[in-house]
């Protein structure tokens, strides 16, 4: 199947999932995760209406940013090293992967230099997987409180990467837990914190994430196909 057909299917699935839980389709934004994919495929996704693209490597995001139309919203979804923050602060629409105060402070420094305000999500490792980045669930609130003190950084919500599972239902509890942390933070009414976005759900489990309240879903394989290239 081509990218157009894949996108049609993903959008139809989003509609179905939204209908099933009484949410409006416009409450869920689809990020096309284009990491490792060449420009012609991104251009095809763009031609079929995609304006939100997700990348997990700084250099690749910058290269694609330069090459693609300027009305694209670029999402940094991968682990971000502090020494690379300077390359993307003025290019990204949203950084999904902030998991430490030190990283947020680096973003603050670079954003202040350029006189911009950077929107971020705090990444939470709700499933407590050792291999994953993200702050621990019980440290998420205090991390948000600390980041809120940085004037050029704006917390917009939370993000999580759920485990890779065969049955998406297994991840429902992690999505529900992220939503709970999100609600707890809303109730704290922290200055300079705008809890609006929940970035959760990938190709294998986005429908479950939507029914648990996702506002951003990050879909790679479901749009662009497998990232592994077959050896011919
Ligand atoms: C690669 C990636 C995705 C997309 O994964 P698929 O299973 O291909 O949809 C989503 N989120 C993050 C953080 C990723 O690194």
XYZ file of C-alpha atoms in Angstrom, residues 16-196:
181
model
C -13.628 5.268 14.578
C -11.699 5.462 17.854
C -12.945 9.007 18.507
C -16.535 8.014 17.755
C -16.248 5.046 20.124
C -15.340 7.268 23.066
C -17.351 10.363 22.208
C -14.441 12.593 21.280
C -14.243 14.907 18.284
C -11.781 13.958 15.543
C -10.268 17.434 15.802
C -9.148 16.647 19.365
C -6.539 14.197 18.061
C -3.589 15.404 16.010
C -1.642 12.955 13.873
C 2.150 13.247 13.792
C 3.747 11.509 10.813
C 6.922 9.976 12.242
C 9.305 10.206 9.308
C 12.580 9.177 10.970
C 14.933 7.282 8.601
C 12.604 7.981 5.666
C 13.837 9.835 2.562
C 12.425 13.212 1.483
C 10.218 11.954 -1.387
C 8.165 9.981 1.125
C 7.770 13.032 3.360
C 6.741 15.043 0.305
C 4.103 12.454 -0.485
C 2.755 12.627 3.066
C 2.780 16.433 2.814
C 0.866 16.294 -0.480
C -1.714 14.172 1.316
C -2.268 16.729 4.034
C 0.344 15.994 6.715
C 1.678 19.122 8.413
C 3.009 17.588 11.639
C 6.185 15.525 11.279
C 8.147 13.764 14.002
C 11.881 13.061 14.024
C 14.107 11.543 16.687
C 17.548 12.762 15.580
C 18.684 16.384 15.611
C 20.708 16.322 12.395
C 17.952 14.599 10.458
C 15.343 17.031 11.759
C 17.490 20.014 10.746
C 18.191 18.612 7.260
C 14.528 17.884 6.628
C 13.495 21.237 8.087
C 15.708 22.987 5.537
C 14.416 20.904 2.638
C 10.690 20.816 3.333
C 7.968 23.545 3.147
C 7.947 26.078 5.946
C 4.381 25.479 7.111
C 5.347 22.134 8.646
C 5.285 21.755 12.429
C 8.357 19.745 13.452
C 8.182 17.573 16.547
C 11.324 16.361 18.305
C 10.276 13.005 19.726
C 13.640 11.354 20.445
C 16.125 11.610 23.276
C 17.748 15.040 23.133
C 21.323 15.670 24.200
C 21.977 19.004 25.849
C 24.794 19.946 23.468
C 22.420 19.652 20.501
C 19.610 21.818 21.844
C 21.049 24.876 20.113
C 20.489 23.403 16.656
C 16.741 22.965 17.025
C 15.273 25.506 19.484
C 14.219 27.876 16.723
C 13.036 25.109 14.383
C 10.850 22.825 16.463
C 7.189 23.364 17.148
C 7.239 21.044 20.161
C 9.893 19.015 21.988
C 8.193 15.880 23.339
C 11.156 14.379 25.143
C 12.167 16.625 28.049
C 12.945 14.390 30.997
C 15.321 16.347 33.205
C 15.700 19.811 34.690
C 19.205 20.078 33.212
C 17.850 19.577 29.703
C 15.072 22.111 30.323
C 17.671 24.603 31.634
C 19.700 24.186 28.462
C 16.560 24.825 26.377
C 15.903 27.921 28.525
C 19.425 29.224 27.871
C 19.264 28.776 24.099
C 15.684 30.044 23.845
C 16.531 33.182 25.833
C 19.495 33.892 23.525
C 17.167 33.900 20.535
C 14.294 35.610 22.286
C 11.898 32.729 21.687
C 9.688 30.629 23.920
C 9.945 26.872 23.405
C 6.994 24.548 23.866
C 7.823 21.250 25.498
C 6.252 18.093 26.860
C 7.640 16.245 29.843
C 8.382 12.629 28.979
C 7.272 10.179 31.646
C 8.391 6.564 31.795
C 5.062 5.323 33.113
C 5.816 1.685 32.308
C 9.091 1.933 34.271
C 11.065 0.277 31.500
C 14.778 0.407 32.238
C 15.661 0.854 28.578
C 13.522 3.950 28.198
C 14.164 7.597 28.847
C 11.646 9.683 30.728
C 11.198 10.810 34.287
C 9.712 8.428 36.850
C 5.961 8.817 37.381
C 6.371 9.924 40.995
C 8.844 12.620 39.982
C 6.833 14.060 37.097
C 4.904 16.651 39.105
C 7.971 18.087 40.815
C 9.852 18.192 37.509
C 6.997 20.148 35.911
C 7.032 22.539 38.892
C 10.758 23.192 38.436
C 10.552 23.637 34.658
C 7.624 26.046 35.129
C 10.080 28.529 36.680
C 11.956 28.865 33.373
C 10.479 31.847 31.501
C 11.432 30.757 27.974
C 10.188 27.188 28.354
C 6.494 26.404 28.301
C 5.188 23.058 29.493
C 2.282 22.038 27.248
C 1.663 18.528 28.494
C 3.084 15.050 28.879
C 4.438 12.332 26.621
C 5.106 8.639 27.066
C 6.466 5.792 24.981
C 4.597 2.634 25.894
C 6.246 -0.804 25.673
C 6.194 -2.759 22.462
C 3.390 -5.286 22.927
C 1.422 -7.688 20.735
C -1.901 -6.778 22.313
C -2.396 -3.003 22.477
C -4.827 -3.445 25.373
C -1.827 -4.222 27.582
C -0.804 -0.584 27.247
C -4.159 0.872 28.258
C -3.109 1.098 31.933
C -0.012 3.132 31.002
C -2.017 5.599 28.933
C -4.545 5.890 31.757
C -1.715 6.511 34.211
C -0.232 9.299 32.091
C -3.685 10.887 31.882
C -3.983 10.684 35.673
C -0.647 12.465 36.185
C -1.814 15.085 33.674
C -5.040 15.659 35.626
C -3.107 15.861 38.911
C -0.897 18.570 37.422
C -3.909 20.517 36.105
C -5.346 20.519 39.624
C -2.136 22.053 40.978
C -2.706 25.176 38.889
C 0.994 25.848 38.342
C 1.911 29.218 36.833
C 3.378 29.024 33.318
C 2.137 25.447 32.842
C -0.459 24.786 30.167
C -1.575 21.172 30.426
C -3.218 20.708 27.036
